[in-house]
Amino acid sequence: KITPAEISDPHELITRAQALTLELGTPITPGFEALVFKASRGIEDIYELTYIRKDGSRFPAVVSVTALRDAQNAIIGYLLIGTDNTARKQAEEALLKAGALQRAIFNSANFSMIATDKAGVIQLFNVGAERMLGYAAAEVLNLITPAELHDPQEVIARAIALSVECGTSISPGFEALVFKASRGIEDIYELTKIRKDGSRFPAVISVTALRDAQDSIIGYLLIGSNNAARKQVDDALRKSEAQLQAIVGNINEGVVVSDLNGELLHSNLAAQLLHGYATADECGRLLTEFAYTFELSGTDGRVLSKDEWPLFRILRGEKLRGVEVCIRRIHADWRRIFTYGGTLVQDVGGQPLMAVVTIGDITERRRAADVIRQLNSDLEQRVVERTAQLVTANNEMEAFSYSVSHDLRAPLRSIDGFSKALLQDYSDKLDDEGRDHLSRVRAASQRMGHLIDDLLNLSRLTRAEITQEPVDLSSMAREIAEELQREAPERDVDFVIADGLSAKTDPRLIRIVLTNLLNNALKFTNKCPHALIEFGSAETNGRAEYFVRDNGAGFDPEYASKLFGAFQRLHAATEFPGTGIGLATVQRIIHRQGGRIRAEGKLDQGATFHFTL
């Protein structure tokens, strides 16, 4: 007589229609069309609306909409599943409503229901499957997969088609039957089933992945129907889809049902296992007998009175969700922490029928949280201690560096000074060999001074604090190039610096990097009639990669990985002077800023150094 739009808040329908019109770019009528528009386009749709009861009262609801389709994929209707947003959104009411329907489905002769474990081995074979396929459940349980009940050629063809459609190799067996469902994709298809006596019949198969509370796949459910019974199965599936999904989705959560006096009517296996019982009757004692104490979690262990127990609060009409309680057995060493939820189930007239209680064990989670808190506390203490040690070590290293610098430089200055004076004052009194020896002494002392400077700079890099600020790399590179050209005015060098290069980095450290790389390029092009040195960048995997390229001496690619080691030299010092520490310094700076550096080159054909920041 009416559409679901007439039991929904009309103002919210108008608002939803306007929002969908803007979102999808097409005019949408503020009525039933606004409720099902996305579902009619094959888009998953879950939204919130206010429902209006017959008596005019209102409540917020979460609504899930699915388009119902026939064998030709034409829409024949819609299924709207709504839940009271204030109630437990799991199995409480689903158990009651789905019980009879679920039993009818499992016992129905009109369709087969086959459940498997994760590997595909059959774990459940209902009455419909037995009658449809001619096997007794005992002949297939824990022995075969559903793939062995289908036409092998069709299974191969399906595997090939899915491999092309999904772009991945799919085995022509059980994997071909459940591949889409294992990826969360709705899957309904047709295959020929083979009975025990060898006869065949076409079947429509619906596949669903069964998942635990952590959303991990624990098995698969394959529902098959003879095409003659297709209509009956479709109707049953539409009515039971929400209930079955709720049951499967909460399979690891304990569910207990009691009458209005607190007497046990039903408890699932999960509830029994949570409390360490073998039977449902034993589990019921936990809710109603004083063999236990209930303590409110998070308090100083205050014992609750029976009226405060979760079940009896629900029987008084309270709706519970996530109430944490610590339970102890009075005469046994057993203590667990549970979360309770639940509500009273009412009949169509609004009269209470029974209480549904959901139970979750969070004992290990609480223990893990305590361990994590302690570990974090210990870690914080260790960080403080380690930081203090590093500060001390840093100060000692700084003092040592200054001491070494002073103690080594003093004698070197003397050697350099006296050798220079001897060359100036006594050059005419020395023969060629004497002047050569003095020149060698002075050159060696100067190289030693440069080496000390480089080593001290390298050691400071591990302790220097790094800043991050915008740096104009193009301008910085031009300044360095101009300085290098002033130091070697006789050289024919062409520096090509790209415009617009910038980065967020430490300006002091990046200047050291560019100075070393450009100076290296200048040094190793000293035999080129015309030296060409470039600084630019290119984008690699969405990230800027800078490079310095020259047309100089280059190197054998076999030794590319050795370039960045301290004191590693691929050329004679007399041919290309230096301490062999520059590239090691560059690499350390780049790595400290989270970047990478690599070298490419060929002997006598130049070298290119690429780096990121």
XYZ file of C-alpha atoms in Angstrom:
613
model
C 0.000 0.000 0.000
C 2.870 2.412 0.704
C 6.566 2.928 -0.065
C 9.301 3.091 2.605
C 9.551 6.825 1.893
C 6.270 7.295 3.750
C 7.744 5.970 7.032
C 10.818 8.241 6.752
C 11.209 11.871 7.802
C 10.062 13.913 4.717
C 12.467 16.799 5.389
C 15.407 14.398 5.511
C 14.236 12.864 2.218
C 14.300 16.315 0.625
C 17.784 16.983 2.011
C 19.027 13.576 0.802
C 17.590 14.136 -2.684
C 19.293 17.544 -2.919
C 22.634 16.111 -1.743
C 22.458 13.204 -4.213
C 21.529 15.598 -7.029
C 24.690 17.606 -6.371
C 26.851 14.517 -5.855
C 25.712 12.596 -8.951
C 24.876 15.504 -11.258
C 21.336 14.412 -12.082
C 17.957 15.547 -10.658
C 16.597 13.119 -8.035
C 13.016 13.204 -6.698
C 12.710 13.597 -2.884
C 10.776 10.359 -2.329
C 11.376 6.642 -2.824
C 13.866 7.438 -5.636
C 16.110 9.213 -3.120
C 16.178 6.072 -0.943
C 17.225 3.635 -3.697
C 18.926 5.751 -6.384
C 22.487 4.594 -5.651
C 21.452 0.953 -5.252
C 19.647 1.122 -8.620
C 23.011 2.103 -10.179
C 24.829 -0.793 -8.507
C 26.484 1.473 -5.887
C 26.742 0.176 -2.324
C 24.553 2.452 -0.200
C 24.331 2.698 3.592
C 22.883 5.870 5.100
C 21.141 7.285 8.155
C 17.532 8.496 8.266
C 14.924 9.096 10.916
C 12.082 6.544 10.852
C 8.556 7.426 12.026
C 6.545 4.801 13.903
C 2.799 4.315 13.552
C 2.272 6.211 16.810
C 4.300 9.172 15.462
C 7.396 8.554 17.598
C 10.753 8.716 15.857
C 14.110 6.971 16.068
C 17.402 7.220 14.139
C 18.090 4.254 11.848
C 20.970 3.025 9.704
C 19.583 1.776 6.367
C 21.356 -0.563 3.915
C 19.827 -0.764 0.422
C 20.282 -3.561 -2.137
C 18.715 -3.880 -5.578
C 17.029 -7.273 -6.145
C 17.661 -8.619 -9.634
C 16.371 -11.516 -11.781
C 18.437 -13.964 -13.822
C 18.828 -11.353 -16.569
C 20.192 -8.857 -14.026
C 17.073 -6.682 -14.355
C 15.924 -4.953 -11.166
C 12.741 -6.525 -9.748
C 12.653 -4.705 -6.412
C 14.712 -3.434 -3.510
C 15.663 -4.708 -0.051
C 16.022 -2.059 2.691
C 17.590 -3.325 5.927
C 17.278 -0.903 8.822
C 18.672 -1.000 12.349
C 17.924 1.192 15.336
C 21.083 3.212 15.667
C 20.911 3.158 19.437
C 20.612 -0.629 19.622
C 23.286 -3.267 19.347
C 24.074 -3.583 15.618
C 24.953 -7.202 15.702
C 23.192 -10.471 16.455
C 20.607 -9.807 19.211
C 17.433 -9.484 17.130
C 18.903 -11.313 14.123
C 19.069 -14.556 16.125
C 15.391 -14.485 17.028
C 14.135 -13.433 13.598
C 16.484 -15.694 11.638
C 16.087 -18.863 13.703
C 13.055 -20.401 12.007
C 14.041 -19.161 8.560
C 17.584 -20.449 8.982
C 16.333 -23.899 10.000
C 13.968 -23.909 7.023
C 16.832 -23.041 4.694
C 19.175 -25.673 6.083
C 16.434 -28.338 5.933
C 14.961 -27.255 2.612
C 15.077 -29.708 -0.270
C 14.820 -26.905 -2.829
C 18.433 -25.738 -2.691
C 21.835 -26.928 -1.579
C 23.927 -25.171 1.038
C 27.587 -26.198 1.173
C 30.029 -24.583 3.598
C 33.787 -25.145 3.387
C 36.846 -24.294 5.391
C 39.419 -21.794 4.110
C 41.114 -24.477 1.961
C 37.806 -25.444 0.328
C 37.192 -28.782 2.063
C 33.451 -29.322 2.678
C 32.413 -28.819 6.314
C 28.617 -28.551 5.943
C 26.340 -30.366 3.489
C 22.647 -29.624 4.102
C 19.555 -31.711 3.342
C 18.968 -29.860 0.078
C 22.512 -30.687 -1.072
C 22.007 -34.357 -0.213
C 18.741 -34.594 -2.161
C 19.946 -32.459 -5.052
C 23.278 -34.263 -5.558
C 22.529 -37.748 -4.263
C 25.387 -37.856 -1.760
C 24.995 -38.406 1.969
C 26.767 -35.734 4.021
C 29.154 -38.356 5.466
C 30.383 -39.149 1.927
C 31.711 -35.625 1.323
C 32.415 -33.951 4.704
C 36.160 -33.362 5.242
C 36.887 -35.328 2.054
C 36.362 -33.246 -1.098
C 35.892 -29.682 -2.330
C 32.786 -28.393 -4.188
C 34.860 -28.238 -7.391
C 34.571 -32.042 -7.633
C 30.764 -31.745 -7.854
C 30.812 -29.580 -11.006
C 31.531 -30.088 -14.697
C 35.369 -29.952 -14.926
C 35.368 -28.355 -18.376
C 33.107 -25.539 -17.176
C 35.346 -25.011 -14.133
C 38.364 -24.704 -16.478
C 36.467 -22.264 -18.704
C 35.474 -20.170 -15.668
C 39.104 -20.076 -14.459
C 40.272 -18.859 -17.886
C 37.563 -16.194 -18.075
C 38.291 -14.942 -14.549
C 42.047 -14.849 -15.269
C 41.381 -12.543 -18.227
C 38.822 -10.433 -16.335
C 40.897 -10.003 -13.153
C 44.349 -9.883 -14.741
C 45.811 -12.686 -12.593
C 46.324 -16.422 -12.966
C 43.474 -18.456 -11.385
C 43.654 -22.227 -10.918
C 40.873 -24.300 -12.557
C 39.575 -25.810 -9.317
C 38.030 -24.585 -6.067
C 39.852 -21.223 -6.452
C 37.817 -20.552 -9.621
C 34.568 -21.053 -7.671
C 35.383 -18.605 -4.830
C 37.973 -16.167 -6.251
C 35.627 -13.167 -6.467
C 34.042 -13.859 -3.086
C 37.512 -14.043 -1.502
C 38.062 -10.444 -2.764
C 34.769 -9.225 -1.316
C 33.018 -9.175 -4.725
C 29.414 -10.368 -4.943
C 29.434 -13.513 -7.083
C 26.491 -15.409 -8.597
C 27.112 -17.668 -11.576
C 25.811 -20.723 -13.417
C 27.566 -24.085 -13.632
C 26.518 -27.652 -14.347
C 26.418 -29.835 -11.241
C 27.067 -33.600 -11.413
C 25.058 -35.966 -9.199
C 26.466 -39.091 -7.592
C 24.814 -41.216 -10.310
C 26.530 -39.141 -13.035
C 23.455 -37.231 -14.157
C 23.756 -33.485 -14.617
C 21.648 -30.378 -14.084
C 22.213 -26.625 -14.494
C 22.519 -24.733 -11.214
C 22.754 -21.127 -10.117
C 25.397 -20.722 -7.384
C 25.825 -17.851 -4.945
C 29.158 -17.653 -3.096
C 29.896 -15.767 0.133
C 33.165 -15.588 2.071
C 32.726 -16.359 5.778
C 34.816 -14.094 7.998
C 35.753 -13.919 11.682
C 35.676 -10.887 13.946
C 39.027 -9.700 12.528
C 37.583 -9.857 8.971
C 39.830 -12.811 8.078
C 38.344 -15.457 5.788
C 37.577 -18.719 7.626
C 35.631 -20.460 4.870
C 33.070 -20.110 2.113
C 29.309 -20.652 1.753
C 28.062 -21.902 -1.657
C 24.272 -21.836 -2.123
C 23.078 -23.666 -5.221
C 19.633 -24.054 -6.766
C 18.159 -25.968 -9.633
C 16.901 -23.420 -12.149
C 13.373 -24.766 -11.718
C 13.477 -23.716 -8.068
C 15.249 -20.423 -8.739
C 12.331 -18.212 -7.740
C 11.870 -19.888 -4.354
C 15.573 -19.619 -3.521
C 15.731 -15.969 -4.566
C 12.804 -15.129 -2.268
C 14.381 -16.999 0.661
C 17.764 -15.369 0.074
C 16.274 -11.873 -0.040
C 14.485 -12.409 3.274
C 17.402 -14.065 5.055
C 20.433 -12.231 3.688
C 20.627 -9.704 6.506
C 20.011 -12.318 9.226
C 22.592 -14.762 7.880
C 25.200 -12.046 7.468
C 24.609 -10.912 11.053
C 24.989 -14.465 12.383
C 28.128 -15.182 10.363
C 29.597 -11.770 11.169
C 29.235 -12.367 14.892
C 30.261 -15.991 14.956
C 33.076 -15.303 17.448
C 30.931 -13.296 19.845
C 28.994 -14.996 22.621
C 25.205 -14.738 22.431
C 22.879 -15.815 25.245
C 19.071 -15.690 25.174
C 16.955 -15.881 28.348
C 13.300 -15.649 29.163
C 11.859 -12.801 31.201
C 12.718 -14.658 34.448
C 16.382 -14.983 33.546
C 16.164 -18.682 32.629
C 18.426 -19.778 29.793
C 16.747 -20.382 26.421
C 19.781 -20.520 24.172
C 23.528 -19.881 24.148
C 25.848 -20.262 21.190
C 29.119 -22.163 21.209
C 31.156 -18.964 21.472
C 29.415 -18.049 24.750
C 30.105 -21.482 26.180
C 33.769 -21.380 25.208
C 34.216 -17.870 26.601
C 33.121 -19.072 30.028
C 34.838 -22.426 29.900
C 31.674 -24.576 29.792
C 30.893 -27.628 27.703
C 27.123 -27.202 27.506
C 24.597 -24.418 27.147
C 22.907 -25.292 30.461
C 26.177 -24.845 32.360
C 26.728 -21.518 30.616
C 23.349 -20.309 31.855
C 24.483 -20.581 35.465
C 26.857 -17.690 34.871
C 23.971 -15.316 34.378
C 21.735 -16.358 37.245
C 23.668 -18.066 40.051
C 25.864 -16.633 42.787
C 28.805 -18.912 42.006
C 30.489 -15.740 40.700
C 31.220 -12.188 41.664
C 30.721 -9.356 39.206
C 33.100 -6.409 39.593
C 32.738 -3.174 37.688
C 35.801 -2.862 35.424
C 37.942 0.197 35.933
C 37.002 0.613 39.600
C 38.716 -0.565 42.769
C 37.034 -3.975 42.423
C 33.588 -3.020 43.772
C 31.395 -6.138 43.761
C 28.058 -5.592 42.040
C 24.767 -6.652 43.544
C 22.631 -9.089 41.568
C 20.361 -6.250 40.446
C 23.414 -4.628 38.838
C 24.359 -7.713 36.820
C 24.061 -7.132 33.038
C 21.243 -9.657 32.458
C 19.021 -8.238 35.171
C 19.617 -4.685 33.971
C 18.443 -5.799 30.504
C 15.377 -7.527 32.004
C 14.461 -4.192 33.605
C 14.378 -2.616 30.155
C 17.902 -1.141 29.875
C 19.733 -1.341 26.562
C 23.380 -2.168 27.226
C 26.342 -1.707 24.970
C 30.014 -2.214 25.824
C 29.528 -2.524 29.607
C 32.814 -3.897 31.000
C 32.628 -6.298 33.940
C 35.303 -8.396 35.645
C 33.983 -11.854 36.611
C 35.517 -14.189 39.191
C 34.508 -17.688 40.204
C 34.191 -17.798 43.960
C 35.676 -21.254 44.443
C 38.078 -21.433 41.508
C 41.100 -19.606 40.153
C 39.274 -18.073 37.206
C 38.995 -14.397 36.336
C 38.039 -12.779 33.036
C 36.997 -9.333 31.781
C 33.931 -9.245 29.499
C 31.980 -6.619 27.638
C 28.215 -6.994 27.743
C 25.512 -5.671 25.478
C 21.907 -6.559 25.029
C 18.272 -5.633 24.797
C 14.753 -6.952 25.322
C 13.141 -8.446 22.215
C 9.503 -7.415 21.809
C 6.600 -8.841 19.847
C 4.639 -6.906 17.231
C 2.494 -5.450 19.988
C 5.496 -4.073 21.840
C 5.381 -6.638 24.655
C 8.778 -8.036 25.825
C 9.429 -11.641 24.855
C 12.994 -12.420 25.911
C 16.409 -10.917 26.612
C 19.308 -11.223 24.216
C 22.792 -10.742 25.739
C 25.995 -10.400 23.704
C 29.310 -11.164 25.379
C 32.867 -10.409 24.309
C 36.069 -11.433 26.123
C 38.580 -8.542 26.339
C 40.834 -10.069 29.015
C 43.848 -10.485 26.742
C 43.285 -7.063 25.226
C 43.371 -5.508 28.686
C 46.497 -7.465 29.602
C 48.157 -6.436 26.351
C 47.237 -2.805 27.032
C 48.836 -3.044 30.498
C 51.980 -4.568 28.996
C 52.119 -1.871 26.314
C 51.731 0.874 28.912
C 54.594 -0.605 30.935
C 56.763 -1.025 27.842
C 56.071 2.572 26.811
C 57.026 3.752 30.287
C 60.241 1.711 30.189
C 60.989 2.960 26.690
C 60.493 6.587 27.696
C 62.890 6.098 30.603
C 65.471 4.474 28.331
C 65.113 7.266 25.786
C 65.755 9.840 28.513
C 68.808 7.917 29.725
C 70.104 7.338 26.196
C 69.601 10.984 25.298
C 71.631 12.042 28.330
C 74.377 9.584 27.329
C 74.418 10.909 23.779
C 74.617 14.505 24.978
C 77.560 13.580 27.197
C 79.260 11.645 24.409
C 78.642 14.484 21.975
C 80.204 17.012 24.320
C 83.193 14.721 24.869
C 83.599 14.186 21.138
C 83.390 17.923 20.496
C 86.077 18.587 23.100
C 88.192 15.790 21.651
C 87.811 17.157 18.128
C 88.984 20.616 19.183
C 91.899 19.085 21.101
C 92.936 16.933 18.154
C 92.585 19.853 15.795
C 94.788 22.055 17.981
C 97.401 19.407 18.774
C 97.796 18.334 15.141
C 97.665 21.776 13.582
C 100.374 23.284 15.823
C 103.257 21.091 14.567
C 101.941 21.237 10.995
C 101.973 25.040 11.071
C 105.584 24.914 12.262
C 106.581 22.480 9.515
C 104.802 24.535 6.870
C 106.193 27.817 8.156
C 109.813 26.687 8.458
C 109.785 24.926 5.080
C 108.344 28.073 3.477
C 111.004 30.260 5.180
C 113.814 27.915 4.129
C 112.626 27.986 0.536
C 112.442 31.781 0.564
C 115.636 32.575 2.501
C 117.984 29.785 1.451
C 116.710 28.853 -1.982
C 119.857 30.179 -3.685
C 122.090 28.185 -1.314
C 120.332 24.858 -1.983
C 120.799 22.592 -4.935
C 117.837 21.331 -6.960
C 117.451 18.196 -4.845
C 117.344 20.215 -1.603
C 114.721 22.591 -2.960
C 112.674 19.602 -4.186
C 112.823 17.945 -0.753
C 111.683 21.122 0.990
C 108.854 21.568 -1.512
C 107.737 18.013 -0.846
C 107.791 18.612 2.939
C 105.679 21.722 2.593
C 103.184 20.121 0.166
C 102.810 17.123 2.513
C 102.146 19.350 5.547
C 99.507 21.292 3.602
C 97.808 18.071 2.465
C 97.852 16.902 6.075
C 96.128 20.133 7.118
C 93.407 19.649 4.486
C 92.967 16.050 5.620
C 92.505 17.124 9.258
C 89.881 19.699 8.172
C 87.996 17.106 6.128
C 88.060 14.488 8.897
C 86.811 16.963 11.496
C 84.009 18.082 9.165
C 83.065 14.450 8.538
C 82.925 13.644 12.280
C 80.823 16.753 13.023
C 78.192 15.730 10.464
C 76.951 12.924 12.734
C 76.366 15.398 15.568
C 75.234 18.539 13.766
C 71.586 19.473 14.217
C 69.672 19.503 10.926
C 67.292 22.324 10.057
C 64.630 22.378 7.362
C 63.963 25.540 5.379
C 63.371 26.508 1.732
C 66.668 26.793 -0.194
C 67.176 28.208 -3.706
C 69.541 25.547 -5.043
C 70.017 27.265 -8.412
C 71.291 30.486 -6.809
C 73.495 28.555 -4.380
C 75.036 26.489 -7.197
C 75.788 29.648 -9.226
C 77.564 31.236 -6.241
C 79.702 28.122 -5.776
C 80.474 27.945 -9.520
C 81.585 31.595 -9.541
C 83.894 30.951 -6.565
C 85.440 27.945 -8.297
C 85.979 29.882 -11.531
C 87.714 32.709 -9.641
C 90.094 30.151 -8.127
C 90.957 28.736 -11.574
C 90.719 31.680 -14.028
C 92.946 29.935 -16.530
C 90.476 27.057 -17.035
C 87.988 26.962 -19.937
C 84.932 25.825 -17.994
C 81.244 26.175 -18.843
C 78.885 25.778 -15.848
C 75.252 25.099 -16.873
C 72.944 25.648 -13.869
C 69.219 24.922 -14.327
C 66.760 27.595 -13.173
C 64.094 27.159 -10.527
C 65.731 24.383 -8.522
C 64.740 24.487 -4.847
C 64.297 22.167 -1.868
C 63.373 22.217 1.789
C 66.645 21.268 3.424
C 69.529 22.410 5.662
C 71.229 25.303 3.777
C 74.618 24.789 5.470
C 74.757 21.065 4.714
C 73.421 21.302 1.151
C 76.137 23.916 0.400
C 78.741 21.329 1.467
C 77.128 18.792 -0.897
C 77.036 21.129 -3.907
C 80.536 22.469 -3.222
C 82.021 18.970 -3.103
C 80.191 17.726 -6.206
C 80.904 20.822 -8.333
C 84.515 20.986 -7.136
C 84.937 17.276 -7.968
C 83.527 17.891 -11.428
C 85.947 20.784 -11.928
C 88.885 18.724 -10.634
C 88.229 15.711 -12.861
C 87.811 17.827 -16.001
C 91.239 19.461 -15.680
C 92.470 17.658 -18.809
C 89.472 18.616 -20.951
C 90.115 21.387 -23.510
C 86.611 22.633 -22.748
C 85.001 21.464 -19.482
C 81.210 21.244 -19.288
C 79.618 20.931 -15.824
C 75.818 20.739 -15.383
C 73.528 20.970 -12.355
C 69.854 20.082 -12.885
C 67.021 17.837 -11.769
C 64.511 15.297 -13.075
C 61.428 13.695 -11.528
C 61.744 10.009 -10.606
C 58.688 8.179 -9.180
C 57.091 11.520 -8.324
C 60.164 12.744 -6.425
C 62.770 15.330 -7.456
C 66.202 13.844 -8.216
C 69.086 16.301 -8.637
C 72.252 15.633 -10.617
C 75.747 17.037 -11.247
C 77.240 15.913 -14.564
C 80.665 16.499 -16.140
C 82.565 15.443 -19.268
C 85.811 14.622 -17.452
C 87.878 11.563 -16.580
C 84.889 9.445 -15.470
C 85.415 6.029 -13.865
C 84.982 2.317 -14.458
C 81.303 1.474 -13.609
C 82.568 -1.606 -11.769
C 83.843 0.684 -8.993
C 80.723 2.908 -8.680
C 79.834 1.537 -5.227
C 83.319 2.281 -3.850
C 83.297 5.982 -4.670
C 81.602 6.982 -1.420
C 83.965 5.220 0.990
C 86.378 7.387 2.992
C 89.865 7.475 1.420
C 88.644 5.556 -1.654
C 90.436 6.890 -4.730
C 90.152 5.555 -8.272
C 92.837 7.920 -9.635
C 96.336 8.775 -8.547
C 96.622 11.706 -6.098
C 99.314 13.261 -8.298
C 96.910 13.241 -11.235
C 93.822 14.491 -9.350
C 94.726 15.862 -5.881
C 92.430 15.474 -2.855
C 91.978 13.678 0.470
C 89.419 11.073 -0.620
C 86.873 12.202 1.985
C 84.664 14.570 -0.022
C 82.238 12.009 -1.443
C 82.010 10.187 1.908
C 80.984 13.519 3.442
C 78.390 14.092 0.715
C 76.870 10.629 1.186
C 76.624 11.071 4.955
C 74.836 14.422 4.554
C 72.402 13.010 1.985
C 71.606 9.951 4.132
C 71.047 12.085 7.233
C 68.346 13.960 5.331
C 66.604 10.761 4.289
C 67.908 10.834 0.715
C 69.989 8.615 -1.548
C 72.990 9.251 -3.812
C 74.337 7.175 -6.685
C 76.969 7.599 -9.387
C 77.043 6.752 -13.096
C 79.993 7.074 -15.415
C 82.358 5.579 -17.947
C 86.109 5.844 -18.141
C 87.136 8.994 -20.059
C 83.460 9.790 -20.746
C 82.514 11.812 -17.683
C 80.493 11.099 -14.532
C 77.017 11.935 -13.191
C 76.082 12.031 -9.493
C 72.316 11.719 -8.770
C 70.877 12.512 -5.334
C 67.547 13.000 -3.585
C 66.778 14.793 -0.325
